[in-house]
Amino acid sequence: MVRALKYLSQLCEKDAIMVVSYTIDERERLQHLFSCDVDNQMNYKVFGDVLEFDATNKKDKHLCLFVIFSSVNHHNHTIVFTAVVVANETENTYVWLLEQFLEAMNGKAPSSVISFGDVAMKNVVKRVFPIAYHRLCVMKSYPPRVLDRRLQED
């Protein structure tokens, strides 16, 4: 953990616009880690009207969750605004995460948010991005064969 934070600190020295935020628990373990560099911020400034917030990635061997903020560019290619590591999936964690994102993006909230979460996620998005349209994505909500059947019916 110390080496990772030292590395990010060195990056911040080279890039004055880079944002690094983290929290540490009572046992001095890293809980959440957020970082966003100038390229991420510029991409968001141009392509950040629609934000995909994906917190469904599996936990790693350290039991941390990998959260991705992304969208698509004018060539319909996925662009990642930032990827964050969090230790738990509580509402407070997601509020912290979205607030860090909003601060890193100079207060620019997206017009629309697509998330792969549950109803609690909807409450968090509404709280941090109150005027954004929010939709829950169903692509990861159904088992593949159920989703295939639903898509064939349409």
Short mmCIF file of N, CA and C in Angstrom, two decimals:
data_model
loop_
_atom_site.label_atom_id
_atom_site.label_comp_id
_atom_site.label_asym_id
_atom_site.label_seq_id
_atom_site.Cartn_x
_atom_site.Cartn_y
_atom_site.Cartn_z
N MET A 1 0.82 -1.18 0.00
CA MET A 1 0.00 0.00 0.00
C MET A 1 0.86 1.25 0.00
N VAL A 2 1.89 1.26 0.81
CA VAL A 2 2.75 2.43 0.92
C VAL A 2 3.41 2.74 -0.42
N ARG A 3 3.86 1.70 -1.12
CA ARG A 3 4.51 1.92 -2.42
C ARG A 3 3.53 2.49 -3.44
N ALA A 4 2.30 1.99 -3.43
CA ALA A 4 1.30 2.49 -4.38
C ALA A 4 0.98 3.96 -4.11
N LEU A 5 0.82 4.31 -2.86
CA LEU A 5 0.53 5.71 -2.52
C LEU A 5 1.72 6.61 -2.82
N LYS A 6 2.92 6.10 -2.61
CA LYS A 6 4.13 6.87 -2.93
C LYS A 6 4.22 7.09 -4.44
N TYR A 7 3.92 6.06 -5.21
CA TYR A 7 3.92 6.17 -6.67
C TYR A 7 2.90 7.21 -7.14
N LEU A 8 1.69 7.15 -6.60
CA LEU A 8 0.67 8.13 -6.98
C LEU A 8 1.07 9.54 -6.55
N SER A 9 1.72 9.66 -5.42
CA SER A 9 2.21 10.96 -4.97
C SER A 9 3.25 11.52 -5.94
N GLN A 10 4.11 10.67 -6.44
CA GLN A 10 5.11 11.10 -7.43
C GLN A 10 4.43 11.54 -8.73
N LEU A 11 3.38 10.83 -9.13
CA LEU A 11 2.64 11.23 -10.33
C LEU A 11 1.99 12.59 -10.14
N CYS A 12 1.46 12.84 -8.94
CA CYS A 12 0.84 14.14 -8.64
C CYS A 12 1.85 15.27 -8.72
N GLU A 13 3.10 14.99 -8.36
CA GLU A 13 4.14 16.01 -8.45
C GLU A 13 4.40 16.39 -9.90
N LYS A 14 4.29 15.42 -10.82
CA LYS A 14 4.52 15.67 -12.24
C LYS A 14 3.29 16.27 -12.92
N ASP A 15 2.11 15.96 -12.41
CA ASP A 15 0.84 16.39 -13.01
C ASP A 15 0.02 17.11 -11.93
N ALA A 16 0.09 18.43 -11.95
CA ALA A 16 -0.56 19.23 -10.90
C ALA A 16 -2.09 19.08 -10.90
N ILE A 17 -2.66 18.65 -12.01
CA ILE A 17 -4.12 18.51 -12.12
C ILE A 17 -4.60 17.14 -11.65
N MET A 18 -3.70 16.19 -11.54
CA MET A 18 -4.08 14.84 -11.13
C MET A 18 -4.70 14.86 -9.74
N VAL A 19 -5.74 14.04 -9.57
CA VAL A 19 -6.44 13.95 -8.30
C VAL A 19 -6.25 12.54 -7.74
N VAL A 20 -5.82 12.47 -6.49
CA VAL A 20 -5.70 11.19 -5.79
C VAL A 20 -6.38 11.35 -4.44
N SER A 21 -7.32 10.47 -4.14
CA SER A 21 -8.00 10.47 -2.86
C SER A 21 -8.04 9.04 -2.34
N TYR A 22 -7.95 8.90 -1.03
CA TYR A 22 -8.04 7.55 -0.45
C TYR A 22 -8.51 7.67 0.98
N THR A 23 -9.01 6.57 1.49
CA THR A 23 -9.38 6.49 2.90
C THR A 23 -8.66 5.29 3.51
N ILE A 24 -8.41 5.41 4.80
CA ILE A 24 -7.74 4.35 5.55
C ILE A 24 -8.61 4.00 6.74
N ASP A 25 -8.74 2.71 7.04
CA ASP A 25 -9.59 2.30 8.16
C ASP A 25 -8.85 2.43 9.49
N GLU A 26 -9.52 2.04 10.57
CA GLU A 26 -8.97 2.18 11.91
C GLU A 26 -7.72 1.33 12.14
N ARG A 27 -7.53 0.30 11.33
CA ARG A 27 -6.33 -0.55 11.45
C ARG A 27 -5.25 -0.12 10.46
N GLU A 28 -5.42 1.09 9.92
CA GLU A 28 -4.48 1.70 8.97
C GLU A 28 -4.31 0.89 7.69
N ARG A 29 -5.42 0.31 7.24
CA ARG A 29 -5.45 -0.40 5.96
C ARG A 29 -6.16 0.48 4.94
N LEU A 30 -5.71 0.41 3.72
CA LEU A 30 -6.34 1.17 2.65
C LEU A 30 -7.75 0.66 2.41
N GLN A 31 -8.73 1.56 2.44
CA GLN A 31 -10.13 1.18 2.20
C GLN A 31 -10.53 1.48 0.76
N HIS A 32 -10.32 2.72 0.35
CA HIS A 32 -10.75 3.16 -0.97
C HIS A 32 -9.63 3.96 -1.61
N LEU A 33 -9.46 3.79 -2.92
CA LEU A 33 -8.43 4.52 -3.64
C LEU A 33 -9.01 5.04 -4.95
N PHE A 34 -8.94 6.36 -5.12
CA PHE A 34 -9.45 7.04 -6.31
C PHE A 34 -8.32 7.84 -6.91
N SER A 35 -8.12 7.72 -8.22
CA SER A 35 -7.14 8.57 -8.90
C SER A 35 -7.66 8.91 -10.29
N CYS A 36 -7.29 10.11 -10.74
CA CYS A 36 -7.78 10.59 -12.02
C CYS A 36 -6.75 11.59 -12.56
N ASP A 37 -6.22 11.32 -13.75
CA ASP A 37 -5.20 12.21 -14.31
C ASP A 37 -5.80 13.19 -15.32
N VAL A 38 -4.95 14.02 -15.89
CA VAL A 38 -5.41 15.07 -16.80
C VAL A 38 -6.07 14.49 -18.05
N ASP A 39 -5.57 13.37 -18.56
CA ASP A 39 -6.19 12.75 -19.75
C ASP A 39 -7.61 12.28 -19.44
N ASN A 40 -7.80 11.68 -18.26
CA ASN A 40 -9.14 11.26 -17.85
C ASN A 40 -10.08 12.46 -17.76
N GLN A 41 -9.59 13.54 -17.19
CA GLN A 41 -10.39 14.74 -17.02
C GLN A 41 -10.76 15.37 -18.37
N MET A 42 -9.80 15.39 -19.30
CA MET A 42 -10.09 15.95 -20.63
C MET A 42 -11.10 15.08 -21.38
N ASN A 43 -10.95 13.77 -21.29
CA ASN A 43 -11.93 12.89 -21.94
C ASN A 43 -13.32 13.09 -21.36
N TYR A 44 -13.41 13.25 -20.05
CA TYR A 44 -14.71 13.46 -19.43
C TYR A 44 -15.31 14.80 -19.85
N LYS A 45 -14.47 15.81 -19.97
CA LYS A 45 -14.94 17.14 -20.38
C LYS A 45 -15.60 17.06 -21.75
N VAL A 46 -15.04 16.24 -22.64
CA VAL A 46 -15.56 16.13 -24.01
C VAL A 46 -16.67 15.09 -24.12
N PHE A 47 -16.50 13.94 -23.48
CA PHE A 47 -17.42 12.81 -23.69
C PHE A 47 -18.20 12.41 -22.43
N GLY A 48 -18.27 13.27 -21.43
CA GLY A 48 -18.86 12.89 -20.16
C GLY A 48 -20.33 13.16 -19.99
N ASP A 49 -21.06 13.38 -21.08
CA ASP A 49 -22.50 13.62 -20.94
C ASP A 49 -23.22 12.38 -20.41
N VAL A 50 -22.77 11.22 -20.86
CA VAL A 50 -23.34 9.95 -20.39
C VAL A 50 -22.23 9.21 -19.65
N LEU A 51 -22.51 8.82 -18.43
CA LEU A 51 -21.52 8.14 -17.60
C LEU A 51 -22.01 6.74 -17.28
N GLU A 52 -21.16 5.77 -17.54
CA GLU A 52 -21.44 4.40 -17.14
C GLU A 52 -20.66 4.13 -15.86
N PHE A 53 -21.36 3.68 -14.85
CA PHE A 53 -20.80 3.45 -13.53
C PHE A 53 -20.93 1.96 -13.25
N ASP A 54 -19.85 1.21 -13.39
CA ASP A 54 -19.89 -0.24 -13.29
C ASP A 54 -19.19 -0.73 -12.03
N ALA A 55 -19.98 -1.18 -11.07
CA ALA A 55 -19.43 -1.69 -9.82
C ALA A 55 -19.70 -3.18 -9.67
N THR A 56 -19.82 -3.88 -10.78
CA THR A 56 -20.14 -5.32 -10.71
C THR A 56 -18.93 -6.21 -10.91
N ASN A 57 -17.76 -5.64 -11.02
CA ASN A 57 -16.56 -6.45 -11.22
C ASN A 57 -16.25 -7.26 -9.97
N LYS A 58 -15.70 -8.42 -10.19
CA LYS A 58 -15.40 -9.33 -9.08
C LYS A 58 -14.35 -8.74 -8.15
N LYS A 59 -14.39 -9.19 -6.91
CA LYS A 59 -13.38 -8.78 -5.96
C LYS A 59 -12.08 -9.53 -6.26
N ASP A 60 -10.97 -8.87 -5.99
CA ASP A 60 -9.67 -9.49 -6.22
C ASP A 60 -9.24 -10.31 -5.00
N LYS A 61 -8.00 -10.80 -5.02
CA LYS A 61 -7.53 -11.64 -3.91
C LYS A 61 -7.46 -10.89 -2.59
N HIS A 62 -7.45 -9.56 -2.64
CA HIS A 62 -7.44 -8.75 -1.43
C HIS A 62 -8.85 -8.34 -1.01
N LEU A 63 -9.84 -8.92 -1.67
CA LEU A 63 -11.26 -8.67 -1.40
C LEU A 63 -11.66 -7.21 -1.69
N CYS A 64 -11.00 -6.61 -2.66
CA CYS A 64 -11.35 -5.25 -3.07
C CYS A 64 -12.13 -5.29 -4.38
N LEU A 65 -13.03 -4.36 -4.51
CA LEU A 65 -13.88 -4.26 -5.69
C LEU A 65 -13.30 -3.21 -6.64
N PHE A 66 -13.33 -3.49 -7.91
CA PHE A 66 -12.82 -2.60 -8.94
C PHE A 66 -14.01 -1.92 -9.60
N VAL A 67 -14.10 -0.60 -9.51
CA VAL A 67 -15.22 0.17 -10.05
C VAL A 67 -14.72 0.98 -11.24
N ILE A 68 -15.45 0.92 -12.35
CA ILE A 68 -15.04 1.60 -13.57
C ILE A 68 -16.06 2.68 -13.95
N PHE A 69 -15.55 3.87 -14.24
CA PHE A 69 -16.35 4.96 -14.78
C PHE A 69 -15.97 5.11 -16.25
N SER A 70 -16.93 4.96 -17.15
CA SER A 70 -16.59 4.99 -18.57
C SER A 70 -17.73 5.57 -19.40
N SER A 71 -17.47 5.69 -20.70
CA SER A 71 -18.47 6.13 -21.67
C SER A 71 -17.97 5.70 -23.04
N VAL A 72 -18.52 6.29 -24.08
CA VAL A 72 -18.03 6.03 -25.44
C VAL A 72 -17.69 7.36 -26.09
N ASN A 73 -16.71 7.31 -27.00
CA ASN A 73 -16.32 8.52 -27.70
C ASN A 73 -17.05 8.63 -29.05
N HIS A 74 -16.65 9.58 -29.87
CA HIS A 74 -17.31 9.82 -31.15
C HIS A 74 -17.06 8.71 -32.17
N HIS A 75 -16.15 7.78 -31.89
CA HIS A 75 -15.93 6.61 -32.74
C HIS A 75 -16.61 5.36 -32.16
N ASN A 76 -17.44 5.57 -31.16
CA ASN A 76 -18.13 4.49 -30.46
C ASN A 76 -17.16 3.52 -29.78
N HIS A 77 -16.00 4.03 -29.35
CA HIS A 77 -15.03 3.25 -28.60
C HIS A 77 -15.18 3.57 -27.11
N THR A 78 -15.02 2.56 -26.30
CA THR A 78 -15.10 2.76 -24.86
C THR A 78 -13.92 3.60 -24.38
N ILE A 79 -14.22 4.58 -23.56
CA ILE A 79 -13.17 5.36 -22.91
C ILE A 79 -13.40 5.27 -21.40
N VAL A 80 -12.32 5.08 -20.68
CA VAL A 80 -12.40 4.96 -19.23
C VAL A 80 -11.99 6.29 -18.62
N PHE A 81 -12.87 6.85 -17.80
CA PHE A 81 -12.56 8.11 -17.12
C PHE A 81 -11.72 7.87 -15.89
N THR A 82 -12.01 6.83 -15.18
CA THR A 82 -11.19 6.41 -14.04
C THR A 82 -11.61 5.02 -13.60
N ALA A 83 -10.72 4.35 -12.91
CA ALA A 83 -11.02 3.06 -12.30
C ALA A 83 -10.60 3.16 -10.84
N VAL A 84 -11.45 2.69 -9.97
CA VAL A 84 -11.28 2.92 -8.54
C VAL A 84 -11.31 1.59 -7.80
N VAL A 85 -10.59 1.52 -6.71
CA VAL A 85 -10.61 0.34 -5.85
C VAL A 85 -11.31 0.70 -4.55
N VAL A 86 -12.30 -0.11 -4.19
CA VAL A 86 -13.01 0.10 -2.92
C VAL A 86 -13.06 -1.22 -2.15
N ALA A 87 -13.12 -1.11 -0.83
CA ALA A 87 -13.10 -2.30 0.02
C ALA A 87 -14.48 -2.86 0.30
N ASN A 88 -15.53 -2.04 0.13
CA ASN A 88 -16.87 -2.54 0.43
C ASN A 88 -17.89 -1.87 -0.49
N GLU A 89 -19.10 -2.35 -0.44
CA GLU A 89 -20.15 -1.88 -1.34
C GLU A 89 -21.29 -1.21 -0.58
N THR A 90 -20.94 -0.38 0.38
CA THR A 90 -21.97 0.30 1.15
C THR A 90 -22.42 1.58 0.44
N GLU A 91 -23.56 2.07 0.85
CA GLU A 91 -24.07 3.31 0.28
C GLU A 91 -23.09 4.46 0.55
N ASN A 92 -22.51 4.50 1.75
CA ASN A 92 -21.53 5.54 2.08
C ASN A 92 -20.31 5.48 1.18
N THR A 93 -19.87 4.28 0.85
CA THR A 93 -18.73 4.13 -0.06
C THR A 93 -19.05 4.72 -1.42
N TYR A 94 -20.23 4.41 -1.95
CA TYR A 94 -20.58 4.91 -3.27
C TYR A 94 -20.82 6.41 -3.27
N VAL A 95 -21.33 6.96 -2.17
CA VAL A 95 -21.47 8.42 -2.07
C VAL A 95 -20.08 9.05 -2.11
N TRP A 96 -19.14 8.51 -1.32
CA TRP A 96 -17.77 9.01 -1.32
C TRP A 96 -17.17 8.94 -2.72
N LEU A 97 -17.38 7.81 -3.37
CA LEU A 97 -16.83 7.57 -4.70
C LEU A 97 -17.35 8.58 -5.72
N LEU A 98 -18.67 8.77 -5.76
CA LEU A 98 -19.25 9.71 -6.72
C LEU A 98 -18.88 11.15 -6.39
N GLU A 99 -18.75 11.47 -5.12
CA GLU A 99 -18.32 12.82 -4.74
C GLU A 99 -16.88 13.07 -5.16
N GLN A 100 -16.02 12.07 -5.03
CA GLN A 100 -14.63 12.20 -5.49
C GLN A 100 -14.59 12.39 -6.99
N PHE A 101 -15.42 11.63 -7.69
CA PHE A 101 -15.49 11.74 -9.15
C PHE A 101 -15.94 13.15 -9.55
N LEU A 102 -16.98 13.64 -8.93
CA LEU A 102 -17.51 14.97 -9.24
C LEU A 102 -16.46 16.05 -8.97
N GLU A 103 -15.75 15.93 -7.87
CA GLU A 103 -14.70 16.89 -7.54
C GLU A 103 -13.56 16.83 -8.56
N ALA A 104 -13.14 15.61 -8.94
CA ALA A 104 -12.06 15.45 -9.91
C ALA A 104 -12.42 16.02 -11.28
N MET A 105 -13.72 16.00 -11.60
CA MET A 105 -14.18 16.49 -12.90
C MET A 105 -14.66 17.94 -12.81
N ASN A 106 -14.10 18.66 -11.84
CA ASN A 106 -14.36 20.10 -11.67
C ASN A 106 -15.84 20.43 -11.51
N GLY A 107 -16.57 19.55 -10.86
CA GLY A 107 -17.98 19.81 -10.57
C GLY A 107 -18.93 19.55 -11.71
N LYS A 108 -18.43 19.05 -12.85
CA LYS A 108 -19.30 18.77 -13.99
C LYS A 108 -20.01 17.43 -13.79
N ALA A 109 -21.31 17.50 -13.57
CA ALA A 109 -22.10 16.27 -13.41
C ALA A 109 -22.55 15.77 -14.78
N PRO A 110 -22.68 14.48 -14.95
CA PRO A 110 -23.17 13.96 -16.23
C PRO A 110 -24.65 14.25 -16.40
N SER A 111 -25.11 14.25 -17.65
CA SER A 111 -26.54 14.40 -17.93
C SER A 111 -27.29 13.11 -17.66
N SER A 112 -26.62 11.99 -17.95
CA SER A 112 -27.22 10.67 -17.77
C SER A 112 -26.22 9.72 -17.14
N VAL A 113 -26.73 8.82 -16.30
CA VAL A 113 -25.88 7.82 -15.65
C VAL A 113 -26.51 6.45 -15.89
N ILE A 114 -25.68 5.51 -16.32
CA ILE A 114 -26.10 4.12 -16.46
C ILE A 114 -25.30 3.33 -15.46
N SER A 115 -25.97 2.60 -14.58
CA SER A 115 -25.24 1.82 -13.58
C SER A 115 -25.68 0.37 -13.63
N PHE A 116 -24.80 -0.48 -13.17
CA PHE A 116 -25.03 -1.92 -13.11
C PHE A 116 -25.22 -2.32 -11.66
N GLY A 117 -26.09 -1.64 -10.99
CA GLY A 117 -26.26 -1.90 -9.58
C GLY A 117 -27.70 -2.17 -9.22
N ASP A 118 -27.97 -2.04 -7.95
CA ASP A 118 -29.31 -2.29 -7.45
C ASP A 118 -30.02 -0.97 -7.17
N VAL A 119 -31.14 -1.03 -6.50
CA VAL A 119 -31.93 0.16 -6.21
C VAL A 119 -31.17 1.12 -5.29
N ALA A 120 -30.35 0.59 -4.39
CA ALA A 120 -29.57 1.45 -3.50
C ALA A 120 -28.64 2.35 -4.32
N MET A 121 -28.13 1.81 -5.41
CA MET A 121 -27.27 2.59 -6.30
C MET A 121 -28.05 3.76 -6.88
N LYS A 122 -29.32 3.52 -7.18
CA LYS A 122 -30.17 4.58 -7.71
C LYS A 122 -30.27 5.73 -6.72
N ASN A 123 -30.41 5.41 -5.44
CA ASN A 123 -30.50 6.44 -4.41
C ASN A 123 -29.22 7.26 -4.32
N VAL A 124 -28.08 6.59 -4.44
CA VAL A 124 -26.79 7.27 -4.36
C VAL A 124 -26.61 8.21 -5.55
N VAL A 125 -26.92 7.73 -6.74
CA VAL A 125 -26.78 8.56 -7.95
C VAL A 125 -27.68 9.79 -7.84
N LYS A 126 -28.89 9.59 -7.38
CA LYS A 126 -29.83 10.71 -7.24
C LYS A 126 -29.33 11.73 -6.21
N ARG A 127 -28.68 11.24 -5.17
CA ARG A 127 -28.18 12.12 -4.12
C ARG A 127 -26.98 12.96 -4.59
N VAL A 128 -26.06 12.36 -5.34
CA VAL A 128 -24.85 13.07 -5.77
C VAL A 128 -25.04 13.80 -7.09
N PHE A 129 -25.80 13.22 -8.02
CA PHE A 129 -26.09 13.84 -9.32
C PHE A 129 -27.60 14.07 -9.42
N PRO A 130 -28.16 15.02 -8.68
CA PRO A 130 -29.62 15.15 -8.56
C PRO A 130 -30.37 15.44 -9.87
N ILE A 131 -29.74 16.06 -10.85
CA ILE A 131 -30.48 16.37 -12.08
C ILE A 131 -30.17 15.40 -13.22
N ALA A 132 -29.30 14.44 -12.99
CA ALA A 132 -28.95 13.47 -14.03
C ALA A 132 -30.05 12.42 -14.19
N TYR A 133 -30.29 12.01 -15.42
CA TYR A 133 -31.17 10.87 -15.67
C TYR A 133 -30.40 9.61 -15.30
N HIS A 134 -31.05 8.70 -14.58
CA HIS A 134 -30.37 7.48 -14.15
C HIS A 134 -31.14 6.26 -14.62
N ARG A 135 -30.42 5.33 -15.20
CA ARG A 135 -31.01 4.07 -15.64
C ARG A 135 -30.15 2.92 -15.15
N LEU A 136 -30.82 1.86 -14.72
CA LEU A 136 -30.12 0.63 -14.35
C LEU A 136 -30.01 -0.24 -15.59
N CYS A 137 -28.84 -0.73 -15.86
CA CYS A 137 -28.62 -1.58 -17.02
C CYS A 137 -29.02 -3.02 -16.69
N VAL A 138 -29.75 -3.67 -17.58
CA VAL A 138 -30.20 -5.04 -17.33
C VAL A 138 -29.26 -6.08 -17.93
N MET A 139 -28.27 -5.66 -18.68
CA MET A 139 -27.39 -6.63 -19.36
C MET A 139 -26.71 -7.58 -18.38
N LYS A 140 -26.38 -7.13 -17.18
CA LYS A 140 -25.73 -8.00 -16.20
C LYS A 140 -26.71 -8.50 -15.15
N SER A 141 -27.97 -8.12 -15.27
CA SER A 141 -28.95 -8.50 -14.26
C SER A 141 -29.56 -9.86 -14.50
N TYR A 142 -29.54 -10.31 -15.76
CA TYR A 142 -30.15 -11.59 -16.11
C TYR A 142 -29.08 -12.60 -16.48
N PRO A 143 -29.33 -13.89 -16.21
CA PRO A 143 -28.43 -14.92 -16.72
C PRO A 143 -28.44 -14.87 -18.25
N PRO A 144 -27.33 -15.23 -18.91
CA PRO A 144 -27.25 -15.10 -20.37
C PRO A 144 -28.40 -15.74 -21.14
N ARG A 145 -28.87 -16.92 -20.75
CA ARG A 145 -29.93 -17.56 -21.53
C ARG A 145 -31.26 -16.81 -21.39
N VAL A 146 -31.51 -16.22 -20.23
CA VAL A 146 -32.73 -15.42 -20.04
C VAL A 146 -32.62 -14.15 -20.87
N LEU A 147 -31.46 -13.51 -20.85
CA LEU A 147 -31.25 -12.30 -21.62
C LEU A 147 -31.38 -12.59 -23.11
N ASP A 148 -30.80 -13.70 -23.59
CA ASP A 148 -30.90 -14.07 -25.00
C ASP A 148 -32.36 -14.23 -25.40
N ARG A 149 -33.16 -14.90 -24.55
CA ARG A 149 -34.57 -15.10 -24.83
C ARG A 149 -35.31 -13.76 -24.88
N ARG A 150 -35.00 -12.86 -23.95
CA ARG A 150 -35.65 -11.55 -23.92
C ARG A 150 -35.31 -10.75 -25.17
N LEU A 151 -34.05 -10.81 -25.59
CA LEU A 151 -33.64 -10.06 -26.78
C LEU A 151 -34.28 -10.63 -28.04
N GLN A 152 -34.46 -11.95 -28.09
CA GLN A 152 -35.09 -12.56 -29.25
C GLN A 152 -36.58 -12.20 -29.34
N GLU A 153 -37.21 -11.97 -28.19
CA GLU A 153 -38.64 -11.62 -28.18
C GLU A 153 -38.88 -10.24 -28.74
N ASP A 154 -37.88 -9.35 -28.64
CA ASP A 154 -38.02 -7.98 -29.13
C ASP A 154 -37.84 -7.88 -30.59
#
